[in-house]
Amino acid sequence: MTAPRGLQTADPGASYRAAAGEIQEAIRRVLESGHYILGPEVEAFEREFSAYLGVTHAVTVASGTDAVELALRAAGVKPGDRVLTVANTATATVAAIELSGARAEFVDIEPRTMTMDPEALAQQMAARREPAPKAVVPVHLYGHPADLPVIGEIARRHGLAMIEDCAQAHGATIHGRRVGTWGAAGAFSFYPTKNLGAIGDGGAVTTGDALVAERIRLLRQYGWRERYVAEVPGQNSRLDELQAAILRVKLTRLEADNQKRRELAAQYLRLLAGAGLKLPETAAGCEPVWHQFVVRTPARESLKTHLAAAGVQTSVLYPVPLHRQPAYRDDRVHLPVTEQASRELLCLPMHPGLTAEDVDTICRQIMGWSARKV
Ligand SMILES: *Cc1c(COP(=O)(O)O)cnc(C)c1O
């Protein structure tokens, strides 16, 4: 199914076209430099990205999945440990936890923001027996920050390392402070459709802890401190110079792109006020970056079908919670809020290439569906 341009759920090609000249120039610069892995572009991007976030260290790696895995390992998570996270997230979050050798355990979400419910986390910690979890991975889902002030306090009380999954929230803030600066570490993905996207895979770990940053630098390249001498067992997880040079161009546009997403979200909220859908809410003190615009309705399938017929692409992130997926299935786990959200949510088109006219068109279709439904 191909939707007309603008009415797709995401459009990474549009963000290339918007900066094509600069990106081609950056690519040429790298090609001619003769330096293709861990060079000056990676160093410059790490400096620029950490300055943008307001954090001391950003260490790039090969993907967001690697960023979560290496952040957990650098924070001291060992094989056999337990790590708490949510079940309504990218498979990558849980894949990364399991790659570190740990086991994921799921916490339910708050209905308003669909992010980790601090109360459910506190109850789970109070109720549990051995082995005690070592870390907690809140996910800033759809660009909306998880409740880090409260989750962070619970983590401190129980000695949990808090690793933020920031893959959908580049630039989002809580009380003016960016996500990725609150926990022991933040994990970012630069997958092409993210708010800050490369033209291939990429990721980064951010941290204020020099020791964590140093461990990531060792782990991402065979455990080397000195070339050819492994100090710890490591792996190959490097961002290449081409992606770093492209990300430097994209980073200069991130604020404007996020602002565009905020305007589109405000327009959706205004035009859909009477549609009978549950619209996204913003928690007090939070400034989300609208990676997705997600509505909820028990009549999800009917709305999705109606929009598809009108040429509007939608998606469901995520249709099956992790504790119901074959690889991680656990029938003893019940997460009622997560499970209900997964049945009702629908992601409308949201990307900086979308125009106000596109949003008008989409909302007119939704209002027409809503009027016919009653
Ligand atoms: C995209 C994403 C990841 C994984 O990133 P990759 O770069 O694809 O490995 C992890 N967590 C969340 C919440 C994501 O959206």
mmCIF file of C-alpha atoms and ligand atoms in Angstrom:
data_model
loop_
_atom_site.group_PDB
_atom_site.id
_atom_site.type_symbol
_atom_site.label_atom_id
_atom_site.label_comp_id
_atom_site.label_asym_id
_atom_site.label_seq_id
_atom_site.Cartn_x
_atom_site.Cartn_y
_atom_site.Cartn_z
ATOM 1 C CA MET A 1 0.000 0.000 0.000
ATOM 2 C CA THR A 2 1.463 3.351 -0.934
ATOM 3 C CA ALA A 3 -0.095 6.441 0.588
ATOM 4 C CA PRO A 4 0.175 9.797 -1.193
ATOM 5 C CA ARG A 5 3.283 11.707 -0.127
ATOM 6 C CA GLY A 6 2.610 13.398 3.207
ATOM 7 C CA LEU A 7 -0.036 10.921 4.284
ATOM 8 C CA GLN A 8 2.481 8.239 5.256
ATOM 9 C CA THR A 9 3.172 7.472 8.919
ATOM 10 C CA ALA A 10 6.810 8.543 8.506
ATOM 11 C CA ASP A 11 8.893 9.953 5.644
ATOM 12 C CA PRO A 12 12.664 9.706 6.108
ATOM 13 C CA GLY A 13 13.159 10.590 2.417
ATOM 14 C CA ALA A 14 11.591 14.003 3.021
ATOM 15 C CA SER A 15 14.103 14.780 5.758
ATOM 16 C CA TYR A 16 16.935 13.878 3.356
ATOM 17 C CA ARG A 17 15.489 16.063 0.591
ATOM 18 C CA ALA A 18 15.118 18.989 3.007
ATOM 19 C CA ALA A 19 18.903 18.987 3.547
ATOM 20 C CA ALA A 20 20.126 17.208 0.397
ATOM 21 C CA GLY A 21 22.883 19.679 -0.543
ATOM 22 C CA GLU A 22 24.438 19.736 2.920
ATOM 23 C CA ILE A 23 24.193 15.960 3.294
ATOM 24 C CA GLN A 24 25.841 15.332 -0.070
ATOM 25 C CA GLU A 25 28.616 17.750 0.874
ATOM 26 C CA ALA A 26 29.118 15.925 4.210
ATOM 27 C CA ILE A 27 29.294 12.572 2.406
ATOM 28 C CA ARG A 28 31.843 13.913 -0.083
ATOM 29 C CA ARG A 29 33.969 15.276 2.773
ATOM 30 C CA VAL A 30 34.109 11.817 4.378
ATOM 31 C CA LEU A 31 34.756 9.990 1.096
ATOM 32 C CA GLU A 32 37.722 12.220 0.364
ATOM 33 C CA SER A 33 39.092 12.139 3.913
ATOM 34 C CA GLY A 34 40.083 8.468 3.647
ATOM 35 C CA HIS A 35 39.010 8.002 7.295
ATOM 36 C CA TYR A 36 35.871 5.877 7.607
ATOM 37 C CA ILE A 37 35.567 4.461 11.148
ATOM 38 C CA LEU A 38 35.898 6.294 14.515
ATOM 39 C CA GLY A 39 37.444 9.478 13.185
ATOM 40 C CA PRO A 40 36.963 13.238 13.391
ATOM 41 C CA GLU A 41 33.286 13.208 12.306
ATOM 42 C CA VAL A 42 32.348 10.789 15.096
ATOM 43 C CA GLU A 43 34.284 12.873 17.625
ATOM 44 C CA ALA A 44 32.638 16.091 16.446
ATOM 45 C CA PHE A 45 29.150 14.544 16.468
ATOM 46 C CA GLU A 46 29.656 13.168 19.991
ATOM 47 C CA ARG A 47 30.700 16.655 21.142
ATOM 48 C CA GLU A 48 27.789 18.378 19.388
ATOM 49 C CA PHE A 49 25.152 15.877 20.512
ATOM 50 C CA SER A 50 26.267 15.973 24.163
ATOM 51 C CA ALA A 51 26.293 19.799 24.063
ATOM 52 C CA TYR A 52 22.779 19.800 22.594
ATOM 53 C CA LEU A 53 21.481 17.540 25.361
ATOM 54 C CA GLY A 54 23.430 19.189 28.157
ATOM 55 C CA VAL A 55 25.272 16.049 29.258
ATOM 56 C CA THR A 56 29.019 15.491 29.707
ATOM 57 C CA HIS A 57 29.451 12.406 27.533
ATOM 58 C CA ALA A 58 27.893 10.976 24.389
ATOM 59 C CA VAL A 59 29.484 7.802 23.054
ATOM 60 C CA THR A 60 28.227 6.605 19.675
ATOM 61 C CA VAL A 61 27.579 2.943 18.899
ATOM 62 C CA ALA A 62 26.147 0.961 15.978
ATOM 63 C CA SER A 63 22.420 1.027 16.903
ATOM 64 C CA GLY A 64 19.865 1.893 19.549
ATOM 65 C CA THR A 65 19.705 -1.761 20.548
ATOM 66 C CA ASP A 66 23.462 -1.765 21.192
ATOM 67 C CA ALA A 67 23.108 1.514 23.107
ATOM 68 C CA VAL A 68 20.649 -0.074 25.564
ATOM 69 C CA GLU A 69 22.707 -3.265 25.877
ATOM 70 C CA LEU A 70 26.054 -1.536 26.388
ATOM 71 C CA ALA A 71 24.562 1.027 28.797
ATOM 72 C CA LEU A 72 23.231 -1.832 30.941
ATOM 73 C CA ARG A 73 26.586 -3.629 30.885
ATOM 74 C CA ALA A 74 28.485 -0.411 31.645
ATOM 75 C CA ALA A 75 26.127 0.236 34.572
ATOM 76 C CA GLY A 76 27.080 -3.156 36.033
ATOM 77 C CA VAL A 77 24.261 -5.439 34.856
ATOM 78 C CA LYS A 78 25.524 -9.029 34.671
ATOM 79 C CA PRO A 79 24.204 -12.248 33.105
ATOM 80 C CA GLY A 80 21.338 -13.622 35.201
ATOM 81 C CA ASP A 81 20.334 -10.203 36.589
ATOM 82 C CA ARG A 82 16.768 -8.926 36.364
ATOM 83 C CA VAL A 83 15.944 -5.673 34.552
ATOM 84 C CA LEU A 84 12.556 -3.937 34.767
ATOM 85 C CA THR A 85 10.970 -2.302 31.735
ATOM 86 C CA VAL A 86 7.613 -1.900 29.985
ATOM 87 C CA ALA A 87 5.938 -4.309 27.538
ATOM 88 C CA ASN A 88 4.615 -1.619 25.143
ATOM 89 C CA THR A 89 7.910 -0.810 23.499
ATOM 90 C CA ALA A 90 10.023 -1.736 20.494
ATOM 91 C CA THR A 91 11.150 -5.359 20.594
ATOM 92 C CA ALA A 92 14.628 -3.821 20.622
ATOM 93 C CA THR A 93 14.332 -2.700 24.257
ATOM 94 C CA VAL A 94 13.844 -6.257 25.441
ATOM 95 C CA ALA A 95 16.242 -7.753 22.886
ATOM 96 C CA ALA A 96 18.920 -5.437 24.305
ATOM 97 C CA ILE A 97 18.191 -6.445 27.900
ATOM 98 C CA GLU A 98 18.474 -10.122 26.970
ATOM 99 C CA LEU A 99 21.670 -9.471 24.944
ATOM 100 C CA SER A 100 23.258 -8.147 28.137
ATOM 101 C CA GLY A 101 22.514 -11.573 29.647
ATOM 102 C CA ALA A 102 19.807 -10.201 31.932
ATOM 103 C CA ARG A 103 16.106 -11.150 32.038
ATOM 104 C CA ALA A 104 13.404 -8.575 31.406
ATOM 105 C CA GLU A 105 10.491 -8.179 33.825
ATOM 106 C CA PHE A 106 7.539 -6.028 32.878
ATOM 107 C CA VAL A 107 5.900 -3.142 34.705
ATOM 108 C CA ASP A 108 2.487 -1.776 33.701
ATOM 109 C CA ILE A 109 1.987 1.738 32.301
ATOM 110 C CA GLU A 110 -0.036 4.789 33.310
ATOM 111 C CA PRO A 111 -3.147 5.178 31.170
ATOM 112 C CA ARG A 112 -2.616 8.897 30.491
ATOM 113 C CA THR A 113 0.894 8.901 28.994
ATOM 114 C CA MET A 114 1.285 5.160 28.244
ATOM 115 C CA THR A 115 4.738 5.292 29.917
ATOM 116 C CA MET A 116 5.943 3.276 32.951
ATOM 117 C CA ASP A 117 3.636 3.655 35.962
ATOM 118 C CA PRO A 118 5.839 4.632 38.948
ATOM 119 C CA GLU A 119 3.233 3.260 41.340
ATOM 120 C CA ALA A 120 3.265 -0.148 39.641
ATOM 121 C CA LEU A 121 7.084 -0.069 39.801
ATOM 122 C CA ALA A 122 7.043 0.750 43.535
ATOM 123 C CA GLN A 123 4.525 -2.044 44.210
ATOM 124 C CA GLN A 124 6.560 -4.533 42.218
ATOM 125 C CA MET A 125 9.716 -3.626 44.162
ATOM 126 C CA ALA A 126 7.895 -3.844 47.524
ATOM 127 C CA ALA A 127 6.331 -7.229 46.724
ATOM 128 C CA ARG A 128 9.304 -9.022 45.297
ATOM 129 C CA ARG A 129 11.690 -11.736 46.480
ATOM 130 C CA GLU A 130 15.190 -12.633 45.272
ATOM 131 C CA PRO A 131 16.857 -11.982 42.939
ATOM 132 C CA ALA A 132 16.413 -8.222 43.260
ATOM 133 C CA PRO A 133 16.439 -6.351 39.940
ATOM 134 C CA LYS A 134 19.598 -4.406 39.105
ATOM 135 C CA ALA A 135 18.238 -1.842 36.674
ATOM 136 C CA VAL A 136 15.118 -0.177 35.353
ATOM 137 C CA VAL A 137 14.634 0.931 31.720
ATOM 138 C CA PRO A 138 11.844 3.505 31.345
ATOM 139 C CA VAL A 139 10.950 4.213 27.707
ATOM 140 C CA HIS A 140 10.040 7.728 26.541
ATOM 141 C CA LEU A 141 7.380 6.292 24.266
ATOM 142 C CA TYR A 142 6.130 8.291 21.258
ATOM 143 C CA GLY A 143 8.396 11.190 22.318
ATOM 144 C CA HIS A 144 6.687 11.711 25.678
ATOM 145 C CA PRO A 145 9.025 11.541 28.702
ATOM 146 C CA ALA A 146 8.434 8.823 31.295
ATOM 147 C CA ASP A 147 7.971 10.129 34.856
ATOM 148 C CA LEU A 148 11.713 10.210 35.611
ATOM 149 C CA PRO A 149 11.610 12.366 38.756
ATOM 150 C CA VAL A 150 9.482 9.713 40.524
ATOM 151 C CA ILE A 151 10.955 6.625 38.815
ATOM 152 C CA GLY A 152 14.450 7.968 39.558
ATOM 153 C CA GLU A 153 13.586 8.354 43.242
ATOM 154 C CA ILE A 154 12.296 4.753 43.429
ATOM 155 C CA ALA A 155 15.439 3.569 41.618
ATOM 156 C CA ARG A 156 17.683 5.384 44.108
ATOM 157 C CA ARG A 157 15.794 3.912 47.064
ATOM 158 C CA HIS A 158 16.216 0.367 45.727
ATOM 159 C CA GLY A 159 19.708 0.666 44.246
ATOM 160 C CA LEU A 160 18.490 0.230 40.655
ATOM 161 C CA ALA A 161 20.506 1.740 37.804
ATOM 162 C CA MET A 162 18.113 3.829 35.694
ATOM 163 C CA ILE A 163 18.864 3.517 31.955
ATOM 164 C CA GLU A 164 16.580 5.718 29.836
ATOM 165 C CA ASP A 165 15.424 4.396 26.460
ATOM 166 C CA CYS A 166 15.442 7.695 24.516
ATOM 167 C CA ALA A 167 15.116 6.178 21.027
ATOM 168 C CA GLN A 168 11.855 8.071 20.375
ATOM 169 C CA ALA A 169 12.553 11.261 22.308
ATOM 170 C CA HIS A 170 15.584 13.239 21.047
ATOM 171 C CA GLY A 171 15.150 16.693 22.600
ATOM 172 C CA ALA A 172 12.139 16.031 24.883
ATOM 173 C CA THR A 173 12.364 17.692 28.296
ATOM 174 C CA ILE A 174 11.063 17.383 31.854
ATOM 175 C CA HIS A 175 11.152 20.676 33.773
ATOM 176 C CA GLY A 176 13.382 22.033 30.982
ATOM 177 C CA ARG A 177 15.972 19.253 31.324
ATOM 178 C CA ARG A 178 16.401 16.925 28.366
ATOM 179 C CA VAL A 179 15.801 13.189 28.551
ATOM 180 C CA GLY A 180 19.035 11.233 28.356
ATOM 181 C CA THR A 181 20.529 13.349 31.165
ATOM 182 C CA TRP A 182 18.498 11.987 34.103
ATOM 183 C CA GLY A 183 19.577 8.376 34.481
ATOM 184 C CA ALA A 184 22.878 6.537 34.939
ATOM 185 C CA ALA A 185 22.779 6.575 31.126
ATOM 186 C CA GLY A 186 20.502 7.378 28.190
ATOM 187 C CA ALA A 187 20.272 5.207 25.072
ATOM 188 C CA PHE A 188 19.495 6.799 21.699
ATOM 189 C CA SER A 189 18.795 5.289 18.270
ATOM 190 C CA PHE A 190 19.433 7.078 14.967
ATOM 191 C CA TYR A 191 17.341 4.669 12.875
ATOM 192 C CA PRO A 192 16.142 6.681 9.822
ATOM 193 C CA THR A 193 12.562 7.278 11.053
ATOM 194 C CA LYS A 194 13.541 8.563 14.530
ATOM 195 C CA ASN A 195 13.349 12.293 15.301
ATOM 196 C CA LEU A 196 17.118 12.413 14.708
ATOM 197 C CA GLY A 197 17.719 9.825 11.990
ATOM 198 C CA ALA A 198 20.779 8.715 10.035
ATOM 199 C CA ILE A 199 20.768 7.147 6.559
ATOM 200 C CA GLY A 200 21.414 3.738 8.046
ATOM 201 C CA ASP A 201 21.849 2.419 11.588
ATOM 202 C CA GLY A 202 23.368 4.263 14.514
ATOM 203 C CA GLY A 203 23.034 4.867 18.233
ATOM 204 C CA ALA A 204 24.555 6.631 21.230
ATOM 205 C CA VAL A 205 24.859 6.298 24.977
ATOM 206 C CA THR A 206 24.796 9.515 27.002
ATOM 207 C CA THR A 207 25.968 9.805 30.590
ATOM 208 C CA GLY A 208 27.289 12.215 33.175
ATOM 209 C CA ASP A 209 29.466 9.450 34.604
ATOM 210 C CA ALA A 210 33.007 9.393 33.168
ATOM 211 C CA LEU A 211 33.449 5.767 34.206
ATOM 212 C CA VAL A 212 30.322 4.642 32.336
ATOM 213 C CA ALA A 213 31.467 6.582 29.237
ATOM 214 C CA GLU A 214 34.903 4.978 29.428
ATOM 215 C CA ARG A 215 33.400 1.477 29.717
ATOM 216 C CA ILE A 216 31.211 2.073 26.647
ATOM 217 C CA ARG A 217 34.285 3.203 24.700
ATOM 218 C CA LEU A 218 36.039 -0.050 25.649
ATOM 219 C CA LEU A 219 33.035 -2.286 24.981
ATOM 220 C CA ARG A 220 32.221 -0.802 21.560
ATOM 221 C CA GLN A 221 35.625 -1.763 20.145
ATOM 222 C CA TYR A 222 36.784 -5.232 21.256
ATOM 223 C CA GLY A 223 37.542 -4.093 24.814
ATOM 224 C CA TRP A 224 40.551 -2.110 23.572
ATOM 225 C CA ARG A 225 41.981 0.763 25.551
ATOM 226 C CA GLU A 226 45.281 0.390 23.798
ATOM 227 C CA ARG A 227 44.994 -0.745 20.193
ATOM 228 C CA TYR A 228 45.089 -4.551 19.729
ATOM 229 C CA VAL A 229 45.009 -5.242 23.495
ATOM 230 C CA ALA A 230 41.647 -6.262 24.971
ATOM 231 C CA GLU A 231 41.247 -5.112 28.560
ATOM 232 C CA VAL A 232 37.697 -6.494 28.871
ATOM 233 C CA PRO A 233 35.666 -8.775 26.574
ATOM 234 C CA GLY A 234 34.098 -6.332 24.106
ATOM 235 C CA GLN A 235 32.403 -6.305 20.734
ATOM 236 C CA ASN A 236 32.207 -4.334 17.493
ATOM 237 C CA SER A 237 29.609 -1.575 17.794
ATOM 238 C CA ARG A 238 30.872 1.533 16.055
ATOM 239 C CA LEU A 239 29.155 4.430 14.285
ATOM 240 C CA ASP A 240 30.861 5.066 10.949
ATOM 241 C CA GLU A 241 32.161 8.417 9.759
ATOM 242 C CA LEU A 242 29.552 8.724 6.994
ATOM 243 C CA GLN A 243 26.639 8.378 9.409
ATOM 244 C CA ALA A 244 28.287 10.744 11.901
ATOM 245 C CA ALA A 245 28.781 13.410 9.218
ATOM 246 C CA ILE A 246 25.138 13.042 8.112
ATOM 247 C CA LEU A 247 23.920 13.182 11.725
ATOM 248 C CA ARG A 248 25.864 16.434 12.252
ATOM 249 C CA VAL A 249 23.788 18.000 9.460
ATOM 250 C CA LYS A 250 20.538 16.515 10.809
ATOM 251 C CA LEU A 251 21.303 17.680 14.365
ATOM 252 C CA THR A 252 21.328 21.337 13.239
ATOM 253 C CA ARG A 253 17.710 20.799 12.111
ATOM 254 C CA LEU A 254 16.420 18.795 15.057
ATOM 255 C CA GLU A 255 14.967 21.740 17.006
ATOM 256 C CA ALA A 256 13.103 23.083 13.953
ATOM 257 C CA ASP A 257 11.841 19.574 13.105
ATOM 258 C CA ASN A 258 10.627 19.015 16.678
ATOM 259 C CA GLN A 259 8.919 22.421 16.605
ATOM 260 C CA LYS A 260 7.166 21.412 13.387
ATOM 261 C CA ARG A 261 5.972 18.195 15.049
ATOM 262 C CA ARG A 262 4.628 20.249 17.995
ATOM 263 C CA GLU A 263 2.645 22.482 15.653
ATOM 264 C CA LEU A 264 1.198 19.493 13.803
ATOM 265 C CA ALA A 265 0.292 17.863 17.132
ATOM 266 C CA ALA A 266 -1.447 21.058 18.318
ATOM 267 C CA GLN A 267 -3.417 21.122 15.077
ATOM 268 C CA TYR A 268 -4.452 17.453 15.438
ATOM 269 C CA LEU A 269 -5.543 18.097 19.038
ATOM 270 C CA ARG A 270 -7.603 21.113 17.983
ATOM 271 C CA LEU A 271 -9.299 19.467 14.997
ATOM 272 C CA LEU A 272 -9.985 16.129 16.696
ATOM 273 C CA ALA A 273 -11.416 17.558 19.926
ATOM 274 C CA GLY A 274 -14.946 16.360 19.073
ATOM 275 C CA ALA A 275 -14.039 13.071 17.368
ATOM 276 C CA GLY A 276 -14.849 10.802 20.305
ATOM 277 C CA LEU A 277 -11.263 9.490 20.418
ATOM 278 C CA LYS A 278 -8.959 9.383 23.410
ATOM 279 C CA LEU A 279 -6.338 11.973 22.421
ATOM 280 C CA PRO A 280 -2.737 12.062 23.678
ATOM 281 C CA GLU A 281 -2.143 13.960 26.935
ATOM 282 C CA THR A 282 0.977 15.783 28.074
ATOM 283 C CA ALA A 283 2.027 15.375 31.712
ATOM 284 C CA ALA A 284 2.761 18.500 33.778
ATOM 285 C CA GLY A 285 6.314 19.808 33.325
ATOM 286 C CA CYS A 286 6.901 17.740 30.161
ATOM 287 C CA GLU A 287 7.671 18.975 26.665
ATOM 288 C CA PRO A 288 7.254 15.962 24.337
ATOM 289 C CA VAL A 289 8.740 15.761 20.821
ATOM 290 C CA TRP A 290 5.840 13.885 19.181
ATOM 291 C CA HIS A 291 7.678 10.986 17.601
ATOM 292 C CA GLN A 292 4.166 9.576 17.099
ATOM 293 C CA PHE A 293 0.682 11.036 17.403
ATOM 294 C CA VAL A 294 -1.369 8.241 18.964
ATOM 295 C CA VAL A 295 -5.131 8.172 19.420
ATOM 296 C CA ARG A 296 -7.102 5.457 21.176
ATOM 297 C CA THR A 297 -10.548 4.009 20.410
ATOM 298 C CA PRO A 298 -12.216 0.623 20.920
ATOM 299 C CA ALA A 299 -13.258 0.968 17.239
ATOM 300 C CA ARG A 300 -9.611 1.028 16.120
ATOM 301 C CA GLU A 301 -9.979 -1.452 13.231
ATOM 302 C CA SER A 302 -12.914 0.447 11.742
ATOM 303 C CA LEU A 303 -11.006 3.764 11.892
ATOM 304 C CA LYS A 304 -7.877 2.190 10.405
ATOM 305 C CA THR A 305 -9.859 0.673 7.517
ATOM 306 C CA HIS A 306 -11.674 3.953 6.865
ATOM 307 C CA LEU A 307 -8.415 5.912 6.719
ATOM 308 C CA ALA A 308 -6.683 3.333 4.521
ATOM 309 C CA ALA A 309 -9.543 3.610 2.005
ATOM 310 C CA ALA A 310 -8.986 7.388 2.002
ATOM 311 C CA GLY A 311 -5.247 6.941 1.285
ATOM 312 C CA VAL A 312 -4.132 7.749 4.838
ATOM 313 C CA GLN A 313 -1.535 5.341 6.205
ATOM 314 C CA THR A 314 -1.665 4.494 9.902
ATOM 315 C CA SER A 315 0.263 2.056 12.079
ATOM 316 C CA VAL A 316 -0.104 0.287 15.405
ATOM 317 C CA LEU A 317 2.926 0.654 17.656
ATOM 318 C CA TYR A 318 2.764 -1.841 19.186
ATOM 319 C CA PRO A 319 0.073 -4.430 18.384
ATOM 320 C CA VAL A 320 1.387 -7.228 20.657
ATOM 321 C CA PRO A 321 2.872 -6.414 24.081
ATOM 322 C CA LEU A 322 6.256 -8.073 24.668
ATOM 323 C CA HIS A 323 4.918 -10.510 27.310
ATOM 324 C CA ARG A 324 2.534 -11.884 24.633
ATOM 325 C CA GLN A 325 5.156 -12.250 21.854
ATOM 326 C CA PRO A 326 6.436 -15.794 21.198
ATOM 327 C CA ALA A 327 10.071 -14.993 22.050
ATOM 328 C CA TYR A 328 9.304 -13.473 25.466
ATOM 329 C CA ARG A 329 5.925 -14.969 26.278
ATOM 330 C CA ASP A 330 4.970 -15.217 29.944
ATOM 331 C CA ASP A 331 1.329 -16.122 30.616
ATOM 332 C CA ARG A 332 1.676 -15.463 34.361
ATOM 333 C CA VAL A 333 2.172 -11.758 33.663
ATOM 334 C CA HIS A 334 -0.907 -9.530 33.473
ATOM 335 C CA LEU A 335 -0.580 -5.888 32.526
ATOM 336 C CA PRO A 336 -4.157 -4.673 32.135
ATOM 337 C CA VAL A 337 -3.398 -1.073 31.130
ATOM 338 C CA THR A 338 -0.751 -2.154 28.600
ATOM 339 C CA GLU A 339 -3.027 -4.811 27.138
ATOM 340 C CA GLN A 340 -5.980 -2.468 26.748
ATOM 341 C CA ALA A 341 -3.828 0.235 25.124
ATOM 342 C CA SER A 342 -2.444 -2.289 22.610
ATOM 343 C CA ARG A 343 -6.005 -3.088 21.485
ATOM 344 C CA GLU A 344 -7.092 0.541 21.087
ATOM 345 C CA LEU A 345 -4.165 2.621 19.892
ATOM 346 C CA LEU A 346 -3.599 3.938 16.391
ATOM 347 C CA CYS A 347 -0.632 6.039 15.178
ATOM 348 C CA LEU A 348 -1.633 8.786 12.724
ATOM 349 C CA PRO A 349 0.878 10.226 10.228
ATOM 350 C CA MET A 350 3.455 12.349 12.088
ATOM 351 C CA HIS A 351 6.725 13.609 10.616
ATOM 352 C CA PRO A 352 8.225 17.014 9.781
ATOM 353 C CA GLY A 353 7.437 16.537 6.063
ATOM 354 C CA LEU A 354 3.705 16.614 6.851
ATOM 355 C CA THR A 355 1.884 19.870 6.033
ATOM 356 C CA ALA A 356 -0.980 21.658 7.796
ATOM 357 C CA GLU A 357 -3.130 20.774 4.740
ATOM 358 C CA ASP A 358 -2.259 17.083 5.191
ATOM 359 C CA VAL A 359 -3.405 17.226 8.811
ATOM 360 C CA ASP A 360 -6.610 19.013 7.722
ATOM 361 C CA THR A 361 -7.302 16.228 5.229
ATOM 362 C CA ILE A 362 -6.635 13.469 7.755
ATOM 363 C CA CYS A 363 -8.791 15.124 10.432
ATOM 364 C CA ARG A 364 -11.663 15.709 7.979
ATOM 365 C CA GLN A 365 -11.611 11.978 7.216
ATOM 366 C CA ILE A 366 -11.632 11.126 10.909
ATOM 367 C CA MET A 367 -14.521 13.513 11.660
ATOM 368 C CA GLY A 368 -16.493 11.985 8.777
ATOM 369 C CA TRP A 369 -15.865 8.489 10.190
ATOM 370 C CA SER A 370 -16.862 9.671 13.652
ATOM 371 C CA ALA A 371 -20.148 11.243 12.422
ATOM 372 C CA ARG A 372 -21.143 8.079 10.551
ATOM 373 C CA LYS A 373 -20.303 5.820 13.461
ATOM 374 C CA VAL A 374 -23.068 7.160 15.793
HETATM 375 C C1 LIG B 1 13.974 2.243 17.606
HETATM 376 C C2 LIG B 1 13.951 1.837 19.010
HETATM 377 C C3 LIG B 1 14.982 1.089 19.594
HETATM 378 C C4 LIG B 1 16.062 0.407 18.808
HETATM 379 O O1 LIG B 1 16.833 1.136 17.996
HETATM 380 P P1 LIG B 1 17.638 0.483 16.762
HETATM 381 O O2 LIG B 1 18.540 1.593 16.378
HETATM 382 O O3 LIG B 1 16.638 0.121 15.726
HETATM 383 O O4 LIG B 1 18.385 -0.694 17.289
HETATM 384 C C5 LIG B 1 14.953 0.860 20.958
HETATM 385 N N1 LIG B 1 13.939 1.316 21.704
HETATM 386 C C6 LIG B 1 12.905 2.004 21.183
HETATM 387 C C7 LIG B 1 11.821 2.494 22.098
HETATM 388 C C8 LIG B 1 12.872 2.284 19.815
HETATM 389 O O5 LIG B 1 11.841 2.977 19.315
#
